[in-house]
PDB file of C-alpha atoms in Angstrom:
ATOM      1  CA  UNK A 520      98.895  81.375  87.698  1.00  0.00           C
ATOM      2  CA  UNK A 521      97.313  84.694  88.676  1.00  0.00           C
ATOM      3  CA  UNK A 522      99.436  87.054  90.733  1.00  0.00           C
ATOM      4  CA  UNK A 523      99.225  90.452  92.390  1.00  0.00           C
ATOM      5  CA  UNK A 524     101.276  93.037  90.492  1.00  0.00           C
ATOM      6  CA  UNK A 525     101.876  95.842  92.975  1.00  0.00           C
ATOM      7  CA  UNK A 526     102.769  99.313  91.683  1.00  0.00           C
ATOM      8  CA  UNK A 527     102.738 101.096  95.035  1.00  0.00           C
ATOM      9  CA  UNK A 528     105.614 102.258  97.234  1.00  0.00           C
ATOM     10  CA  UNK A 529     107.618 100.289  99.781  1.00  0.00           C
ATOM     11  CA  UNK A 530     109.182 102.436 102.513  1.00  0.00           C
ATOM     12  CA  UNK A 531     110.694 101.828 105.930  1.00  0.00           C
ATOM     13  CA  UNK A 532     108.589 102.782 108.953  1.00  0.00           C
ATOM     14  CA  UNK A 533     110.690 104.045 111.867  1.00  0.00           C
ATOM     15  CA  UNK A 534     108.310 103.963 114.834  1.00  0.00           C
ATOM     16  CA  UNK A 535     109.108 105.773 118.085  1.00  0.00           C
ATOM     17  CA  UNK A 536     106.944 105.383 121.179  1.00  0.00           C
ATOM     18  CA  UNK A 537     106.997 108.684 123.080  1.00  0.00           C
ATOM     19  CA  UNK A 538     105.092 110.093 126.081  1.00  0.00           C
ATOM     20  CA  UNK A 539     104.101 113.227 124.110  1.00  0.00           C
ATOM     21  CA  UNK A 540     105.312 115.392 121.262  1.00  0.00           C
ATOM     22  CA  UNK A 541     108.084 117.811 122.320  1.00  0.00           C
ATOM     23  CA  UNK A 542     107.640 121.557 122.130  1.00  0.00           C
ATOM     24  CA  UNK A 543     109.079 123.214 119.052  1.00  0.00           C
ATOM     25  CA  UNK A 544     112.872 123.034 119.260  1.00  0.00           C
ATOM     26  CA  UNK A 545     112.695 120.554 122.133  1.00  0.00           C
ATOM     27  CA  UNK A 546     113.548 116.877 122.567  1.00  0.00           C
ATOM     28  CA  UNK A 547     111.930 113.810 124.056  1.00  0.00           C
ATOM     29  CA  UNK A 548     113.205 110.313 124.776  1.00  0.00           C
ATOM     30  CA  UNK A 549     111.407 107.392 123.105  1.00  0.00           C
ATOM     31  CA  UNK A 550     110.627 104.325 125.188  1.00  0.00           C
ATOM     32  CA  UNK A 551     110.916 102.058 122.146  1.00  0.00           C
ATOM     33  CA  UNK A 552     112.128 102.337 118.563  1.00  0.00           C
ATOM     34  CA  UNK A 553     111.515  99.907 115.717  1.00  0.00           C
ATOM     35  CA  UNK A 554     112.274  99.960 111.997  1.00  0.00           C
ATOM     36  CA  UNK A 555     110.101  97.798 109.761  1.00  0.00           C
ATOM     37  CA  UNK A 556     109.060  97.761 106.087  1.00  0.00           C
ATOM     38  CA  UNK A 557     105.832  99.646 105.504  1.00  0.00           C
ATOM     39  CA  UNK A 558     103.741 101.364 102.877  1.00  0.00           C
ATOM     40  CA  UNK A 559     102.859  98.986 100.086  1.00  0.00           C
ATOM     41  CA  UNK A 560     104.733  96.148 101.754  1.00  0.00           C
ATOM     42  CA  UNK A 561     101.834  95.474 104.110  1.00  0.00           C
ATOM     43  CA  UNK A 562      99.337  94.876 101.281  1.00  0.00           C
ATOM     44  CA  UNK A 563     101.755  92.569  99.479  1.00  0.00           C
ATOM     45  CA  UNK A 564     102.572  90.579 102.613  1.00  0.00           C
ATOM     46  CA  UNK A 565      98.860  90.114 103.354  1.00  0.00           C
ATOM     47  CA  UNK A 566      98.186  88.766  99.855  1.00  0.00           C
ATOM     48  CA  UNK A 567     101.302  86.574  99.822  1.00  0.00           C
ATOM     49  CA  UNK A 568     100.354  84.965 103.148  1.00  0.00           C
ATOM     50  CA  UNK A 569      97.091  83.892 101.516  1.00  0.00           C
ATOM     51  CA  UNK A 570      99.105  81.964  98.922  1.00  0.00           C
ATOM     52  CA  UNK A 571      98.792  84.476  96.067  1.00  0.00           C
ATOM     53  CA  UNK A 572     102.018  85.058  94.101  1.00  0.00           C
ATOM     54  CA  UNK A 573     103.057  88.699  94.397  1.00  0.00           C
ATOM     55  CA  UNK A 574     105.431  90.851  92.348  1.00  0.00           C
ATOM     56  CA  UNK A 575     106.584  94.344  93.320  1.00  0.00           C
ATOM     57  CA  UNK A 576     106.978  96.707  90.349  1.00  0.00           C
ATOM     58  CA  UNK A 577     107.709  99.866  92.337  1.00  0.00           C
ATOM     59  CA  UNK A 578     111.134 101.391  92.771  1.00  0.00           C
ATOM     60  CA  UNK A 579     113.719 100.423  95.390  1.00  0.00           C
ATOM     61  CA  UNK A 580     116.928 102.184  96.350  1.00  0.00           C
ATOM     62  CA  UNK A 581     120.416 101.272  97.451  1.00  0.00           C
ATOM     63  CA  UNK A 582     121.442 101.652 101.076  1.00  0.00           C
ATOM     64  CA  UNK A 583     120.577 100.449 104.588  1.00  0.00           C
ATOM     65  CA  UNK A 584     116.848 101.141 104.312  1.00  0.00           C
ATOM     66  CA  UNK A 585     116.667  99.435 100.932  1.00  0.00           C
ATOM     67  CA  UNK A 586     118.441  96.409 102.385  1.00  0.00           C
ATOM     68  CA  UNK A 587     115.741  96.112 105.053  1.00  0.00           C
ATOM     69  CA  UNK A 588     113.035  96.338 102.397  1.00  0.00           C
ATOM     70  CA  UNK A 589     114.637  93.791 100.063  1.00  0.00           C
ATOM     71  CA  UNK A 590     115.158  91.307 102.906  1.00  0.00           C
ATOM     72  CA  UNK A 591     111.525  91.618 104.006  1.00  0.00           C
ATOM     73  CA  UNK A 592     110.217  91.177 100.462  1.00  0.00           C
ATOM     74  CA  UNK A 593     112.358  88.079 100.029  1.00  0.00           C
ATOM     75  CA  UNK A 594     111.159  86.643 103.346  1.00  0.00           C
ATOM     76  CA  UNK A 595     107.547  86.866 102.119  1.00  0.00           C
ATOM     77  CA  UNK A 596     108.422  85.305  98.749  1.00  0.00           C
ATOM     78  CA  UNK A 597     107.627  88.543  96.873  1.00  0.00           C
ATOM     79  CA  UNK A 598     109.332  88.965  93.509  1.00  0.00           C
ATOM     80  CA  UNK A 599     111.138  92.282  92.898  1.00  0.00           C
ATOM     81  CA  UNK A 600     110.885  93.439  89.276  1.00  0.00           C
ATOM     82  CA  UNK A 601     112.992  96.624  89.288  1.00  0.00           C
ATOM     83  CA  UNK A 602     116.729  97.145  89.463  1.00  0.00           C
ATOM     84  CA  UNK A 603     117.724  99.182  92.533  1.00  0.00           C
ATOM     85  CA  UNK A 604     118.358 102.897  92.085  1.00  0.00           C
ATOM     86  CA  UNK A 605     122.122 103.279  92.742  1.00  0.00           C
ATOM     87  CA  UNK A 606     121.820 106.959  93.691  1.00  0.00           C
ATOM     88  CA  UNK A 607     119.066 106.907  96.310  1.00  0.00           C
ATOM     89  CA  UNK A 608     118.098 104.876  99.334  1.00  0.00           C
ATOM     90  CA  UNK A 609     114.523 103.738  99.978  1.00  0.00           C
ATOM     91  CA  UNK A 610     112.476 106.384 101.788  1.00  0.00           C
ATOM     92  CA  UNK A 611     111.398 106.447 105.421  1.00  0.00           C
ATOM     93  CA  UNK A 612     108.324 107.377 107.427  1.00  0.00           C
ATOM     94  CA  UNK A 613     108.977 108.513 110.986  1.00  0.00           C
ATOM     95  CA  UNK A 614     105.959 107.568 113.078  1.00  0.00           C
ATOM     96  CA  UNK A 615     105.724 109.251 116.489  1.00  0.00           C
ATOM     97  CA  UNK A 616     103.292 107.327 118.678  1.00  0.00           C
ATOM     98  CA  UNK A 617     102.147 109.156 121.809  1.00  0.00           C
ATOM     99  CA  UNK A 618     101.047 107.425 124.999  1.00  0.00           C
ATOM    100  CA  UNK A 619      97.363 107.875 124.127  1.00  0.00           C
ATOM    101  CA  UNK A 620      97.853 106.227 120.730  1.00  0.00           C
ATOM    102  CA  UNK A 621      97.879 109.394 118.599  1.00  0.00           C
ATOM    103  CA  UNK A 622     100.249 109.075 115.623  1.00  0.00           C
ATOM    104  CA  UNK A 623     102.222 111.823 113.905  1.00  0.00           C
ATOM    105  CA  UNK A 624     104.015 111.067 110.645  1.00  0.00           C
ATOM    106  CA  UNK A 625     107.056 112.603 108.982  1.00  0.00           C
ATOM    107  CA  UNK A 626     107.818 111.244 105.507  1.00  0.00           C
ATOM    108  CA  UNK A 627     111.174 111.381 103.763  1.00  0.00           C
ATOM    109  CA  UNK A 628     110.679 110.199 100.153  1.00  0.00           C
ATOM    110  CA  UNK A 629     113.435 108.170  98.531  1.00  0.00           C
ATOM    111  CA  UNK A 630     113.889 105.986  95.476  1.00  0.00           C
ATOM    112  CA  UNK A 631     110.241 104.848  95.596  1.00  0.00           C
ATOM    113  CA  UNK A 632     109.271 108.409  94.601  1.00  0.00           C
ATOM    114  CA  UNK A 633     111.471 108.368  91.473  1.00  0.00           C
ATOM    115  CA  UNK A 634     109.763 105.755  89.316  1.00  0.00           C
ATOM    116  CA  UNK A 635     110.276 106.503  85.597  1.00  0.00           C
ATOM    117  CA  UNK A 636     108.366 105.453  82.462  1.00  0.00           C
ATOM    118  CA  UNK A 637     111.378 103.445  81.292  1.00  0.00           C
ATOM    119  CA  UNK A 638     111.317 101.506  84.577  1.00  0.00           C
ATOM    120  CA  UNK A 639     107.756 100.335  83.951  1.00  0.00           C
ATOM    121  CA  UNK A 640     108.365  99.669  80.250  1.00  0.00           C
ATOM    122  CA  UNK A 641     109.869  96.295  81.195  1.00  0.00           C
ATOM    123  CA  UNK A 642     106.956  95.351  83.482  1.00  0.00           C
ATOM    124  CA  UNK A 643     104.500  93.121  81.631  1.00  0.00           C
ATOM    125  CA  UNK A 644     101.115  92.192  83.105  1.00  0.00           C
ATOM    126  CA  UNK A 645      99.283  89.064  82.056  1.00  0.00           C
ATOM    127  CA  UNK A 646      95.491  89.262  81.557  1.00  0.00           C
ATOM    128  CA  UNK A 647      95.038  87.273  84.787  1.00  0.00           C
ATOM    129  CA  UNK A 648      97.177  89.572  86.958  1.00  0.00           C
ATOM    130  CA  UNK A 649      95.505  91.732  89.589  1.00  0.00           C
ATOM    131  CA  UNK A 650      97.075  95.203  89.479  1.00  0.00           C
ATOM    132  CA  UNK A 651      97.268  97.396  92.589  1.00  0.00           C
ATOM    133  CA  UNK A 652      97.829 101.159  92.578  1.00  0.00           C
ATOM    134  CA  UNK A 653      98.051 103.515  95.540  1.00  0.00           C
ATOM    135  CA  UNK A 654      97.244 107.193  95.772  1.00  0.00           C
ATOM    136  CA  UNK A 655     100.669 107.740  97.314  1.00  0.00           C
ATOM    137  CA  UNK A 656     102.311 106.957  93.973  1.00  0.00           C
ATOM    138  CA  UNK A 657     100.186 109.556  92.208  1.00  0.00           C
ATOM    139  CA  UNK A 658     101.458 112.286  94.540  1.00  0.00           C
ATOM    140  CA  UNK A 659     105.018 112.121  93.228  1.00  0.00           C
ATOM    141  CA  UNK A 660     105.794 114.140  90.100  1.00  0.00           C
ATOM    142  CA  UNK A 661     108.019 111.402  88.669  1.00  0.00           C
ATOM    143  CA  UNK A 662     105.778 108.454  89.446  1.00  0.00           C
ATOM    144  CA  UNK A 663     102.580 110.008  88.139  1.00  0.00           C
ATOM    145  CA  UNK A 664     103.338 110.028  84.385  1.00  0.00           C
ATOM    146  CA  UNK A 665     105.059 106.656  84.660  1.00  0.00           C
ATOM    147  CA  UNK A 666     102.032 105.039  86.301  1.00  0.00           C
ATOM    148  CA  UNK A 667      99.424 106.704  84.101  1.00  0.00           C
ATOM    149  CA  UNK A 668     101.324 105.876  80.916  1.00  0.00           C
ATOM    150  CA  UNK A 669     101.706 102.245  81.928  1.00  0.00           C
ATOM    151  CA  UNK A 670      98.074 102.004  82.997  1.00  0.00           C
ATOM    152  CA  UNK A 671      96.899 103.345  79.635  1.00  0.00           C
ATOM    153  CA  UNK A 672      98.547 100.409  77.890  1.00  0.00           C
ATOM    154  CA  UNK A 673      97.317  97.748  80.322  1.00  0.00           C
ATOM    155  CA  UNK A 674      95.252  94.871  78.966  1.00  0.00           C
ATOM    156  CA  UNK A 675      91.554  95.612  79.524  1.00  0.00           C
ATOM    157  CA  UNK A 676      91.026  92.207  81.099  1.00  0.00           C
ATOM    158  CA  UNK A 677      93.468  92.861  83.964  1.00  0.00           C
ATOM    159  CA  UNK A 678      91.538  93.873  87.118  1.00  0.00           C
ATOM    160  CA  UNK A 679      92.814  97.080  88.733  1.00  0.00           C
ATOM    161  CA  UNK A 680      92.489  97.760  92.474  1.00  0.00           C
ATOM    162  CA  UNK A 681      92.972 101.350  93.591  1.00  0.00           C
ATOM    163  CA  UNK A 682      93.483 102.565  97.163  1.00  0.00           C
ATOM    164  CA  UNK A 683      93.551 106.396  97.220  1.00  0.00           C
ATOM    165  CA  UNK A 684      95.117 106.594 100.689  1.00  0.00           C
ATOM    166  CA  UNK A 685      94.755 109.308 103.335  1.00  0.00           C
ATOM    167  CA  UNK A 686      96.149 112.064 101.073  1.00  0.00           C
ATOM    168  CA  UNK A 687      93.472 111.506  98.427  1.00  0.00           C
ATOM    169  CA  UNK A 688      92.571 115.207  98.381  1.00  0.00           C
ATOM    170  CA  UNK A 689      96.110 116.061  97.230  1.00  0.00           C
ATOM    171  CA  UNK A 690      96.065 113.829  94.140  1.00  0.00           C
ATOM    172  CA  UNK A 691      95.818 116.013  91.001  1.00  0.00           C
ATOM    173  CA  UNK A 692      92.210 115.653  89.740  1.00  0.00           C
ATOM    174  CA  UNK A 693      93.159 114.566  86.186  1.00  0.00           C
ATOM    175  CA  UNK A 694      95.376 111.787  87.546  1.00  0.00           C
ATOM    176  CA  UNK A 695      92.696 110.674  90.007  1.00  0.00           C
ATOM    177  CA  UNK A 696      90.053 110.636  87.272  1.00  0.00           C
ATOM    178  CA  UNK A 697      92.288 108.599  84.963  1.00  0.00           C
ATOM    179  CA  UNK A 698      92.869 105.898  87.558  1.00  0.00           C
ATOM    180  CA  UNK A 699      89.249 105.789  88.715  1.00  0.00           C
ATOM    181  CA  UNK A 700      88.079 105.356  85.119  1.00  0.00           C
ATOM    182  CA  UNK A 701      90.202 102.208  84.827  1.00  0.00           C
ATOM    183  CA  UNK A 702      89.785 100.780  88.331  1.00  0.00           C
ATOM    184  CA  UNK A 703      87.674  97.669  88.740  1.00  0.00           C
ATOM    185  CA  UNK A 704      87.659  98.114  92.523  1.00  0.00           C
ATOM    186  CA  UNK A 705      88.051 101.191  94.687  1.00  0.00           C
ATOM    187  CA  UNK A 706      89.048 100.250  98.237  1.00  0.00           C
ATOM    188  CA  UNK A 707      89.323 102.866 100.985  1.00  0.00           C
ATOM    189  CA  UNK A 708      88.397 103.653 104.557  1.00  0.00           C
ATOM    190  CA  UNK A 709      85.410 105.780 105.557  1.00  0.00           C
ATOM    191  CA  UNK A 710      87.420 108.993 105.885  1.00  0.00           C
ATOM    192  CA  UNK A 711      88.965 108.582 102.438  1.00  0.00           C
ATOM    193  CA  UNK A 712      85.583 107.756 100.928  1.00  0.00           C
ATOM    194  CA  UNK A 713      84.172 110.926 102.481  1.00  0.00           C
ATOM    195  CA  UNK A 714      86.994 113.018 100.987  1.00  0.00           C
ATOM    196  CA  UNK A 715      86.505 111.572  97.511  1.00  0.00           C
ATOM    197  CA  UNK A 716      82.720 111.702  97.520  1.00  0.00           C
ATOM    198  CA  UNK A 717      82.154 114.920  99.473  1.00  0.00           C
ATOM    199  CA  UNK A 718      79.742 113.079 101.764  1.00  0.00           C
ATOM    200  CA  UNK A 719      80.103 112.772 105.527  1.00  0.00           C
ATOM    201  CA  UNK A 720      78.328 109.437 106.035  1.00  0.00           C
ATOM    202  CA  UNK A 721      79.990 106.234 104.873  1.00  0.00           C
ATOM    203  CA  UNK A 722      76.839 104.837 103.232  1.00  0.00           C
ATOM    204  CA  UNK A 723      76.235 108.014 101.264  1.00  0.00           C
ATOM    205  CA  UNK A 724      79.890 108.179 100.265  1.00  0.00           C
ATOM    206  CA  UNK A 725      79.905 104.565  99.066  1.00  0.00           C
ATOM    207  CA  UNK A 726      76.780 105.151  96.972  1.00  0.00           C
ATOM    208  CA  UNK A 727      78.183 108.355  95.510  1.00  0.00           C
ATOM    209  CA  UNK A 728      81.455 106.678  94.541  1.00  0.00           C
ATOM    210  CA  UNK A 729      79.581 103.847  92.836  1.00  0.00           C
ATOM    211  CA  UNK A 730      76.911 105.979  91.175  1.00  0.00           C
ATOM    212  CA  UNK A 731      76.746 105.379  87.452  1.00  0.00           C
ATOM    213  CA  UNK A 732      79.502 102.767  87.611  1.00  0.00           C
ATOM    214  CA  UNK A 733      78.623  99.398  86.116  1.00  0.00           C
ATOM    215  CA  UNK A 734      82.175  98.035  85.963  1.00  0.00           C
ATOM    216  CA  UNK A 735      83.697  99.354  89.211  1.00  0.00           C
ATOM    217  CA  UNK A 736      83.030  97.993  92.653  1.00  0.00           C
ATOM    218  CA  UNK A 737      83.519  99.942  95.875  1.00  0.00           C
ATOM    219  CA  UNK A 738      84.512  98.685  99.297  1.00  0.00           C
ATOM    220  CA  UNK A 739      84.597 101.094 102.246  1.00  0.00           C
ATOM    221  CA  UNK A 740      86.276  99.921 105.434  1.00  0.00           C
ATOM    222  CA  UNK A 741      84.461 101.044 108.587  1.00  0.00           C
ATOM    223  CA  UNK A 742      86.896  99.857 111.264  1.00  0.00           C
ATOM    224  CA  UNK A 743      85.673  97.361 113.837  1.00  0.00           C
ATOM    225  CA  UNK A 744      82.208  97.567 112.296  1.00  0.00           C
ATOM    226  CA  UNK A 745      83.452  95.768 109.159  1.00  0.00           C
ATOM    227  CA  UNK A 746      82.954  97.254 105.706  1.00  0.00           C
ATOM    228  CA  UNK A 747      80.413  98.427 103.155  1.00  0.00           C
ATOM    229  CA  UNK A 748      80.435  96.489  99.898  1.00  0.00           C
ATOM    230  CA  UNK A 749      79.086  97.635  96.540  1.00  0.00           C
ATOM    231  CA  UNK A 750      79.855  95.126  93.767  1.00  0.00           C
ATOM    232  CA  UNK A 751      79.885  96.533  90.228  1.00  0.00           C
ATOM    233  CA  UNK A 752      76.390  97.659  89.249  1.00  0.00           C
ATOM    234  CA  UNK A 753      74.948  97.519  92.789  1.00  0.00           C
ATOM    235  CA  UNK A 754      72.459 100.216  93.782  1.00  0.00           C
ATOM    236  CA  UNK A 755      72.846  99.928  97.556  1.00  0.00           C
ATOM    237  CA  UNK A 756      75.809  98.983  99.761  1.00  0.00           C
ATOM    238  CA  UNK A 757      75.799  95.759 101.753  1.00  0.00           C
ATOM    239  CA  UNK A 758      77.090  95.955 105.315  1.00  0.00           C
ATOM    240  CA  UNK A 759      79.531  93.103 105.919  1.00  0.00           C
ATOM    241  CA  UNK A 760      79.932  92.859 109.717  1.00  0.00           C
ATOM    242  CA  UNK A 761      83.300  92.840 111.412  1.00  0.00           C
ATOM    243  CA  UNK A 762      84.541  90.412 114.051  1.00  0.00           C
ATOM    244  CA  UNK A 763      84.760  91.534 117.686  1.00  0.00           C
ATOM    245  CA  UNK A 764      88.287  91.176 119.061  1.00  0.00           C
ATOM    246  CA  UNK A 765      90.467  92.840 121.675  1.00  0.00           C
ATOM    247  CA  UNK A 766      92.558  95.209 119.571  1.00  0.00           C
ATOM    248  CA  UNK A 767      96.105  96.020 120.659  1.00  0.00           C
ATOM    249  CA  UNK A 768      97.423  97.757 117.504  1.00  0.00           C
ATOM    250  CA  UNK A 769      95.348  98.921 114.532  1.00  0.00           C
ATOM    251  CA  UNK A 770      98.381  99.906 112.436  1.00  0.00           C
ATOM    252  CA  UNK A 771      98.238  98.140 109.066  1.00  0.00           C
ATOM    253  CA  UNK A 772      94.727  96.726 109.474  1.00  0.00           C
ATOM    254  CA  UNK A 773      93.483  98.485 106.350  1.00  0.00           C
ATOM    255  CA  UNK A 774      96.379  97.123 104.301  1.00  0.00           C
ATOM    256  CA  UNK A 775      95.671  93.633 105.596  1.00  0.00           C
ATOM    257  CA  UNK A 776      92.035  94.016 104.587  1.00  0.00           C
ATOM    258  CA  UNK A 777      92.976  95.133 101.075  1.00  0.00           C
ATOM    259  CA  UNK A 778      95.587  92.441 100.491  1.00  0.00           C
ATOM    260  CA  UNK A 779      93.314  89.627 101.650  1.00  0.00           C
ATOM    261  CA  UNK A 780      90.347  90.994  99.686  1.00  0.00           C
ATOM    262  CA  UNK A 781      92.431  91.037  96.499  1.00  0.00           C
ATOM    263  CA  UNK A 782      93.790  87.556  97.159  1.00  0.00           C
ATOM    264  CA  UNK A 783      90.345  86.096  97.775  1.00  0.00           C
ATOM    265  CA  UNK A 784      88.825  87.643  94.646  1.00  0.00           C
ATOM    266  CA  UNK A 785      91.794  86.620  92.523  1.00  0.00           C
ATOM    267  CA  UNK A 786      91.526  83.030  93.759  1.00  0.00           C
ATOM    268  CA  UNK A 787      87.846  82.844  92.744  1.00  0.00           C
ATOM    269  CA  UNK A 788      85.814  84.008  95.751  1.00  0.00           C
ATOM    270  CA  UNK A 789      82.755  86.192  95.235  1.00  0.00           C
ATOM    271  CA  UNK A 790      82.835  89.793  96.507  1.00  0.00           C
ATOM    272  CA  UNK A 791      80.775  89.055  99.627  1.00  0.00           C
ATOM    273  CA  UNK A 792      82.911  86.070 100.620  1.00  0.00           C
ATOM    274  CA  UNK A 793      86.089  88.039  99.885  1.00  0.00           C
ATOM    275  CA  UNK A 794      84.899  90.976 102.017  1.00  0.00           C
ATOM    276  CA  UNK A 795      84.022  88.701 104.937  1.00  0.00           C
ATOM    277  CA  UNK A 796      87.423  87.039 104.690  1.00  0.00           C
ATOM    278  CA  UNK A 797      89.111  90.451 104.576  1.00  0.00           C
ATOM    279  CA  UNK A 798      87.165  91.576 107.668  1.00  0.00           C
ATOM    280  CA  UNK A 799      88.306  88.488 109.539  1.00  0.00           C
ATOM    281  CA  UNK A 800      91.935  89.013 108.517  1.00  0.00           C
ATOM    282  CA  UNK A 801      91.833  92.656 109.635  1.00  0.00           C
ATOM    283  CA  UNK A 802      90.342  91.583 112.980  1.00  0.00           C
ATOM    284  CA  UNK A 803      93.124  89.074 113.522  1.00  0.00           C
ATOM    285  CA  UNK A 804      95.767  91.607 112.539  1.00  0.00           C
ATOM    286  CA  UNK A 805      94.756  94.130 115.222  1.00  0.00           C
ATOM    287  CA  UNK A 806      95.297  91.531 117.945  1.00  0.00           C
ATOM    288  CA  UNK A 807      99.030  91.646 117.122  1.00  0.00           C
ATOM    289  CA  UNK A 808     101.629  94.370 117.467  1.00  0.00           C
ATOM    290  CA  UNK A 809     103.243  95.749 114.333  1.00  0.00           C
ATOM    291  CA  UNK A 810     102.244  96.932 110.842  1.00  0.00           C
ATOM    292  CA  UNK A 811     102.617  93.722 108.794  1.00  0.00           C
ATOM    293  CA  UNK A 812     100.517  91.446 111.016  1.00  0.00           C
ATOM    294  CA  UNK A 813      98.285  89.777 108.421  1.00  0.00           C
ATOM    295  CA  UNK A 814      97.443  86.134 109.167  1.00  0.00           C
ATOM    296  CA  UNK A 815      98.367  83.196 106.987  1.00  0.00           C
ATOM    297  CA  UNK A 816      95.661  81.387 105.041  1.00  0.00           C
ATOM    298  CA  UNK A 817      95.689  78.554 107.591  1.00  0.00           C
ATOM    299  CA  UNK A 818      95.326  80.958 110.533  1.00  0.00           C
ATOM    300  CA  UNK A 819      92.472  82.738 108.798  1.00  0.00           C
ATOM    301  CA  UNK A 820      90.688  79.497 107.965  1.00  0.00           C
ATOM    302  CA  UNK A 821      90.963  78.380 111.581  1.00  0.00           C
ATOM    303  CA  UNK A 822      89.639  81.733 112.822  1.00  0.00           C
ATOM    304  CA  UNK A 823      86.618  81.552 110.515  1.00  0.00           C
ATOM    305  CA  UNK A 824      85.997  77.884 111.310  1.00  0.00           C
ATOM    306  CA  UNK A 825      85.842  78.840 114.987  1.00  0.00           C
ATOM    307  CA  UNK A 826      83.159  81.417 114.303  1.00  0.00           C
ATOM    308  CA  UNK A 827      85.525  84.367 114.287  1.00  0.00           C
ATOM    309  CA  UNK A 828      86.825  83.959 117.811  1.00  0.00           C
ATOM    310  CA  UNK A 829      90.488  84.819 118.357  1.00  0.00           C
TER     311      UNK A 829
END
């Protein structure tokens, strides 16, 4: 059976709700604090809840944060392929959420940033596996050669999905070019597409990223508006409308979109159907609090059967 082989990074998100950022050297009391798995976990959970088998090939650590990550992966039925790093814990992202919704992030890398070539040497992909890579992994000096070396030996028939992430501009150009040359799908939001393409408008960016590409599709998420879809070889993007809902928390919506899009394509849906399904899943996810709020396949089917009304 096809599966999603995820080579991204799982971290722990420590989220603090605060009235405002303190002045330098100051302090502020948070009204709420939560610690949940984040990073690549959200994409994997979204795909797993659609019934797609998922395996995590990234690195995990040893310690209290790693224990949270391992428990969450197990709860979603996600297979862990690596042995834990005995010397490092899993990393954390401190997310400071102000009263107006503005988010400030502080990232402390851990074991997930120390992936080695020998770690991936034991990870075997079948021709039917969908492979996911994140731009975050390419930022780490250890992960980069491990990922690029493994990717170079990947079976040509295995579809590769690449999400450059918000720090796309910091990925070393040779590494970015190597992954883009192998990716079957590039999935990103409008800001990331603009950074990669050097174009301000989402339509222009999508066209620029797909120009001259006959084997790579592009999907650009445009928030509540839905997404722009360019299947491999397309000359113009197709606008796939979103679903109007009352959003309460947009954290993780992009990851939900990506995970459900991959799951739908891998299970045989066409790109347009997969994009519409991903839009619906992202809409449902923003009606719930928390990062990993992707719907199950049954919930998504019911939402679509009802015309996209939550």
